[in-house]
Amino acid sequence: MNTYIHQTNQRVRIRSDYIRLNPENVSRLIAKLGKINAIQRVTHKRHAGSVAIQFDSNELDSKSLLDILDSNGWLQSDGRPSFIENAVVSGTKTFARGMVGLGLTRLVGPSVSRVIMSL
């Protein structure tokens, strides 16, 4: 899973592998964040690897909050491609193969193109 960050003036939502795979560490930091007056609410969806944090933008900005989360490893990903990335790569290969096959069929005829494409 790639790290996903969505932020507005008063809310930050992070989804990452670190959050999903390290629930104890995440829970400890959530408890610490809960003691900060500027943070109004923290929602942790453990199985989704997601945390949403609402805060008072007059007292805390999203960049400072993201810096805290990054220093605790929350923005780490495992480097494996996501489902969407795999689908795009697979779709691109299929499309390219189809275009090459179509070009060969028009260039050398259907029977020769089938032999070439089967190699």
mmCIF file with all atom_site columns, C-alpha atoms in Angstrom:
data_model
loop_
_atom_site.group_PDB
_atom_site.id
_atom_site.type_symbol
_atom_site.label_atom_id
_atom_site.label_alt_id
_atom_site.label_comp_id
_atom_site.label_asym_id
_atom_site.label_entity_id
_atom_site.label_seq_id
_atom_site.pdbx_PDB_ins_code
_atom_site.Cartn_x
_atom_site.Cartn_y
_atom_site.Cartn_z
_atom_site.occupancy
_atom_site.B_iso_or_equiv
_atom_site.pdbx_formal_charge
_atom_site.auth_seq_id
_atom_site.auth_comp_id
_atom_site.auth_asym_id
_atom_site.auth_atom_id
_atom_site.pdbx_PDB_model_num
ATOM 1   C CA . MET A 1 1   ? 0.000   0.000   0.000   1.00 0.00 ? 1   MET A CA 1
ATOM 2   C CA . ASN A 1 2   ? 1.263   3.453   -0.778  1.00 0.00 ? 2   ASN A CA 1
ATOM 3   C CA . THR A 1 3   ? 0.958   6.163   1.820   1.00 0.00 ? 3   THR A CA 1
ATOM 4   C CA . TYR A 1 4   ? -2.148  8.281   1.318   1.00 0.00 ? 4   TYR A CA 1
ATOM 5   C CA . ILE A 1 5   ? -2.440  11.747  2.846   1.00 0.00 ? 5   ILE A CA 1
ATOM 6   C CA . HIS A 1 6   ? -5.450  14.023  2.628   1.00 0.00 ? 6   HIS A CA 1
ATOM 7   C CA . GLN A 1 7   ? -5.365  17.336  4.403   1.00 0.00 ? 7   GLN A CA 1
ATOM 8   C CA . THR A 1 8   ? -7.583  20.349  4.845   1.00 0.00 ? 8   THR A CA 1
ATOM 9   C CA . ASN A 1 9   ? -7.177  23.367  7.122   1.00 0.00 ? 9   ASN A CA 1
ATOM 10  C CA . GLN A 1 10  ? -8.568  21.482  10.124  1.00 0.00 ? 10  GLN A CA 1
ATOM 11  C CA . ARG A 1 11  ? -8.175  17.800  9.330   1.00 0.00 ? 11  ARG A CA 1
ATOM 12  C CA . VAL A 1 12  ? -5.450  15.357  8.275   1.00 0.00 ? 12  VAL A CA 1
ATOM 13  C CA . ARG A 1 13  ? -6.120  11.785  7.194   1.00 0.00 ? 13  ARG A CA 1
ATOM 14  C CA . ILE A 1 14  ? -3.297  9.297   6.701   1.00 0.00 ? 14  ILE A CA 1
ATOM 15  C CA . ARG A 1 15  ? -3.471  5.744   5.419   1.00 0.00 ? 15  ARG A CA 1
ATOM 16  C CA . SER A 1 16  ? -0.224  3.773   5.447   1.00 0.00 ? 16  SER A CA 1
ATOM 17  C CA . ASP A 1 17  ? 1.325   0.369   5.942   1.00 0.00 ? 17  ASP A CA 1
ATOM 18  C CA . TYR A 1 18  ? 2.981   1.531   9.146   1.00 0.00 ? 18  TYR A CA 1
ATOM 19  C CA . ILE A 1 19  ? -0.379  2.412   10.711  1.00 0.00 ? 19  ILE A CA 1
ATOM 20  C CA . ARG A 1 20  ? -1.863  -0.941  9.692   1.00 0.00 ? 20  ARG A CA 1
ATOM 21  C CA . LEU A 1 21  ? 1.115   -3.047  10.788  1.00 0.00 ? 21  LEU A CA 1
ATOM 22  C CA . ASN A 1 22  ? 2.034   -1.266  14.056  1.00 0.00 ? 22  ASN A CA 1
ATOM 23  C CA . PRO A 1 23  ? -1.223  -0.764  15.972  1.00 0.00 ? 23  PRO A CA 1
ATOM 24  C CA . GLU A 1 24  ? 0.453   -0.636  19.403  1.00 0.00 ? 24  GLU A CA 1
ATOM 25  C CA . ASN A 1 25  ? 2.846   2.156   18.411  1.00 0.00 ? 25  ASN A CA 1
ATOM 26  C CA . VAL A 1 26  ? 0.023   4.016   16.690  1.00 0.00 ? 26  VAL A CA 1
ATOM 27  C CA . SER A 1 27  ? -2.215  3.719   19.757  1.00 0.00 ? 27  SER A CA 1
ATOM 28  C CA . ARG A 1 28  ? 0.562   5.105   21.982  1.00 0.00 ? 28  ARG A CA 1
ATOM 29  C CA . LEU A 1 29  ? 1.031   8.141   19.753  1.00 0.00 ? 29  LEU A CA 1
ATOM 30  C CA . ILE A 1 30  ? -2.731  8.662   19.497  1.00 0.00 ? 30  ILE A CA 1
ATOM 31  C CA . ALA A 1 31  ? -2.862  8.787   23.304  1.00 0.00 ? 31  ALA A CA 1
ATOM 32  C CA . LYS A 1 32  ? -0.094  11.402  23.303  1.00 0.00 ? 32  LYS A CA 1
ATOM 33  C CA . LEU A 1 33  ? -1.816  13.396  20.564  1.00 0.00 ? 33  LEU A CA 1
ATOM 34  C CA . GLY A 1 34  ? -5.018  13.353  22.607  1.00 0.00 ? 34  GLY A CA 1
ATOM 35  C CA . LYS A 1 35  ? -3.230  15.363  25.308  1.00 0.00 ? 35  LYS A CA 1
ATOM 36  C CA . ILE A 1 36  ? -2.507  18.238  22.903  1.00 0.00 ? 36  ILE A CA 1
ATOM 37  C CA . ASN A 1 37  ? -5.162  20.941  23.325  1.00 0.00 ? 37  ASN A CA 1
ATOM 38  C CA . ALA A 1 38  ? -5.180  21.832  19.615  1.00 0.00 ? 38  ALA A CA 1
ATOM 39  C CA . ILE A 1 39  ? -6.214  18.286  18.630  1.00 0.00 ? 39  ILE A CA 1
ATOM 40  C CA . GLN A 1 40  ? -9.957  17.899  18.849  1.00 0.00 ? 40  GLN A CA 1
ATOM 41  C CA . ARG A 1 41  ? -10.529 14.324  17.718  1.00 0.00 ? 41  ARG A CA 1
ATOM 42  C CA . VAL A 1 42  ? -8.574  11.309  16.475  1.00 0.00 ? 42  VAL A CA 1
ATOM 43  C CA . THR A 1 43  ? -10.241 8.446   14.605  1.00 0.00 ? 43  THR A CA 1
ATOM 44  C CA . HIS A 1 44  ? -8.209  5.255   14.105  1.00 0.00 ? 44  HIS A CA 1
ATOM 45  C CA . LYS A 1 45  ? -9.400  2.536   11.726  1.00 0.00 ? 45  LYS A CA 1
ATOM 46  C CA . ARG A 1 46  ? -6.919  -0.202  12.516  1.00 0.00 ? 46  ARG A CA 1
ATOM 47  C CA . HIS A 1 47  ? -7.718  -2.698  9.752   1.00 0.00 ? 47  HIS A CA 1
ATOM 48  C CA . ALA A 1 48  ? -7.699  0.017   7.092   1.00 0.00 ? 48  ALA A CA 1
ATOM 49  C CA . GLY A 1 49  ? -4.414  1.433   8.368   1.00 0.00 ? 49  GLY A CA 1
ATOM 50  C CA . SER A 1 50  ? -6.029  4.827   8.616   1.00 0.00 ? 50  SER A CA 1
ATOM 51  C CA . VAL A 1 51  ? -6.023  7.702   11.109  1.00 0.00 ? 51  VAL A CA 1
ATOM 52  C CA . ALA A 1 52  ? -7.973  10.952  10.809  1.00 0.00 ? 52  ALA A CA 1
ATOM 53  C CA . ILE A 1 53  ? -7.046  13.864  13.058  1.00 0.00 ? 53  ILE A CA 1
ATOM 54  C CA . GLN A 1 54  ? -9.185  16.964  13.530  1.00 0.00 ? 54  GLN A CA 1
ATOM 55  C CA . PHE A 1 55  ? -7.405  19.965  14.998  1.00 0.00 ? 55  PHE A CA 1
ATOM 56  C CA . ASP A 1 56  ? -7.735  23.683  15.658  1.00 0.00 ? 56  ASP A CA 1
ATOM 57  C CA . SER A 1 57  ? -5.910  25.385  12.804  1.00 0.00 ? 57  SER A CA 1
ATOM 58  C CA . ASN A 1 58  ? -5.417  28.528  14.903  1.00 0.00 ? 58  ASN A CA 1
ATOM 59  C CA . GLU A 1 59  ? -3.167  26.613  17.292  1.00 0.00 ? 59  GLU A CA 1
ATOM 60  C CA . LEU A 1 60  ? -1.641  23.929  15.025  1.00 0.00 ? 60  LEU A CA 1
ATOM 61  C CA . ASP A 1 61  ? -1.012  23.741  11.295  1.00 0.00 ? 61  ASP A CA 1
ATOM 62  C CA . SER A 1 62  ? -1.176  20.587  9.188   1.00 0.00 ? 62  SER A CA 1
ATOM 63  C CA . LYS A 1 63  ? 2.525   20.740  8.235   1.00 0.00 ? 63  LYS A CA 1
ATOM 64  C CA . SER A 1 64  ? 3.605   20.623  11.886  1.00 0.00 ? 64  SER A CA 1
ATOM 65  C CA . LEU A 1 65  ? 1.229   17.745  12.530  1.00 0.00 ? 65  LEU A CA 1
ATOM 66  C CA . LEU A 1 66  ? 2.518   15.829  9.488   1.00 0.00 ? 66  LEU A CA 1
ATOM 67  C CA . ASP A 1 67  ? 6.086   16.409  10.685  1.00 0.00 ? 67  ASP A CA 1
ATOM 68  C CA . ILE A 1 68  ? 5.182   14.807  14.030  1.00 0.00 ? 68  ILE A CA 1
ATOM 69  C CA . LEU A 1 69  ? 3.541   11.843  12.311  1.00 0.00 ? 69  LEU A CA 1
ATOM 70  C CA . ASP A 1 70  ? 6.439   11.417  9.881   1.00 0.00 ? 70  ASP A CA 1
ATOM 71  C CA . SER A 1 71  ? 9.005   11.458  12.694  1.00 0.00 ? 71  SER A CA 1
ATOM 72  C CA . ASN A 1 72  ? 7.057   8.580   14.267  1.00 0.00 ? 72  ASN A CA 1
ATOM 73  C CA . GLY A 1 73  ? 7.099   6.531   11.051  1.00 0.00 ? 73  GLY A CA 1
ATOM 74  C CA . TRP A 1 74  ? 3.446   6.892   10.107  1.00 0.00 ? 74  TRP A CA 1
ATOM 75  C CA . LEU A 1 75  ? 4.189   7.944   6.539   1.00 0.00 ? 75  LEU A CA 1
ATOM 76  C CA . GLN A 1 76  ? 6.251   4.824   5.741   1.00 0.00 ? 76  GLN A CA 1
ATOM 77  C CA . SER A 1 77  ? 5.059   2.348   3.143   1.00 0.00 ? 77  SER A CA 1
ATOM 78  C CA . ASP A 1 78  ? 6.301   -1.165  2.471   1.00 0.00 ? 78  ASP A CA 1
ATOM 79  C CA . GLY A 1 79  ? 7.190   -0.370  -1.138  1.00 0.00 ? 79  GLY A CA 1
ATOM 80  C CA . ARG A 1 80  ? 4.913   -2.994  -2.644  1.00 0.00 ? 80  ARG A CA 1
ATOM 81  C CA . PRO A 1 81  ? 2.789   -1.722  -5.519  1.00 0.00 ? 81  PRO A CA 1
ATOM 82  C CA . SER A 1 82  ? -0.877  -1.167  -4.770  1.00 0.00 ? 82  SER A CA 1
ATOM 83  C CA . PHE A 1 83  ? -3.767  -2.917  -6.501  1.00 0.00 ? 83  PHE A CA 1
ATOM 84  C CA . ILE A 1 84  ? -4.320  0.093   -8.776  1.00 0.00 ? 84  ILE A CA 1
ATOM 85  C CA . GLU A 1 85  ? -0.647  0.243   -9.777  1.00 0.00 ? 85  GLU A CA 1
ATOM 86  C CA . ASN A 1 86  ? -0.700  -3.483  -10.614 1.00 0.00 ? 86  ASN A CA 1
ATOM 87  C CA . ALA A 1 87  ? -3.873  -3.036  -12.662 1.00 0.00 ? 87  ALA A CA 1
ATOM 88  C CA . VAL A 1 88  ? -2.403  -0.118  -14.618 1.00 0.00 ? 88  VAL A CA 1
ATOM 89  C CA . VAL A 1 89  ? 0.791   -2.036  -15.422 1.00 0.00 ? 89  VAL A CA 1
ATOM 90  C CA . SER A 1 90  ? -1.153  -5.126  -16.461 1.00 0.00 ? 90  SER A CA 1
ATOM 91  C CA . GLY A 1 91  ? -3.605  -3.093  -18.534 1.00 0.00 ? 91  GLY A CA 1
ATOM 92  C CA . THR A 1 92  ? -0.792  -1.228  -20.255 1.00 0.00 ? 92  THR A CA 1
ATOM 93  C CA . LYS A 1 93  ? 0.949   -4.478  -21.185 1.00 0.00 ? 93  LYS A CA 1
ATOM 94  C CA . THR A 1 94  ? -2.292  -5.942  -22.541 1.00 0.00 ? 94  THR A CA 1
ATOM 95  C CA . PHE A 1 95  ? -3.011  -2.789  -24.535 1.00 0.00 ? 95  PHE A CA 1
ATOM 96  C CA . ALA A 1 96  ? 0.528   -2.662  -25.968 1.00 0.00 ? 96  ALA A CA 1
ATOM 97  C CA . ARG A 1 97  ? 0.389   -6.326  -26.925 1.00 0.00 ? 97  ARG A CA 1
ATOM 98  C CA . GLY A 1 98  ? -2.966  -5.782  -28.652 1.00 0.00 ? 98  GLY A CA 1
ATOM 99  C CA . MET A 1 99  ? -1.659  -2.805  -30.598 1.00 0.00 ? 99  MET A CA 1
ATOM 100 C CA . VAL A 1 100 ? 1.441   -4.721  -31.727 1.00 0.00 ? 100 VAL A CA 1
ATOM 101 C CA . GLY A 1 101 ? -0.751  -7.639  -32.778 1.00 0.00 ? 101 GLY A CA 1
ATOM 102 C CA . LEU A 1 102 ? -3.071  -5.341  -34.722 1.00 0.00 ? 102 LEU A CA 1
ATOM 103 C CA . GLY A 1 103 ? -0.114  -3.690  -36.445 1.00 0.00 ? 103 GLY A CA 1
ATOM 104 C CA . LEU A 1 104 ? 1.461   -7.010  -37.354 1.00 0.00 ? 104 LEU A CA 1
ATOM 105 C CA . THR A 1 105 ? -1.834  -8.361  -38.687 1.00 0.00 ? 105 THR A CA 1
ATOM 106 C CA . ARG A 1 106 ? -2.151  -5.401  -41.016 1.00 0.00 ? 106 ARG A CA 1
ATOM 107 C CA . LEU A 1 107 ? 1.503   -5.471  -41.992 1.00 0.00 ? 107 LEU A CA 1
ATOM 108 C CA . VAL A 1 108 ? 2.180   -9.176  -42.633 1.00 0.00 ? 108 VAL A CA 1
ATOM 109 C CA . GLY A 1 109 ? -1.216  -10.851 -42.481 1.00 0.00 ? 109 GLY A CA 1
ATOM 110 C CA . PRO A 1 110 ? -3.114  -12.765 -39.785 1.00 0.00 ? 110 PRO A CA 1
ATOM 111 C CA . SER A 1 111 ? -1.332  -16.120 -39.999 1.00 0.00 ? 111 SER A CA 1
ATOM 112 C CA . VAL A 1 112 ? 2.211   -14.687 -39.788 1.00 0.00 ? 112 VAL A CA 1
ATOM 113 C CA . SER A 1 113 ? 1.255   -12.300 -36.986 1.00 0.00 ? 113 SER A CA 1
ATOM 114 C CA . ARG A 1 114 ? -0.138  -15.198 -34.915 1.00 0.00 ? 114 ARG A CA 1
ATOM 115 C CA . VAL A 1 115 ? 3.183   -17.055 -35.253 1.00 0.00 ? 115 VAL A CA 1
ATOM 116 C CA . ILE A 1 116 ? 5.165   -13.960 -34.257 1.00 0.00 ? 116 ILE A CA 1
ATOM 117 C CA . MET A 1 117 ? 2.912   -13.137 -31.289 1.00 0.00 ? 117 MET A CA 1
ATOM 118 C CA . SER A 1 118 ? 3.128   -16.691 -29.967 1.00 0.00 ? 118 SER A CA 1
ATOM 119 C CA . LEU A 1 119 ? 6.930   -16.401 -29.566 1.00 0.00 ? 119 LEU A CA 1
#
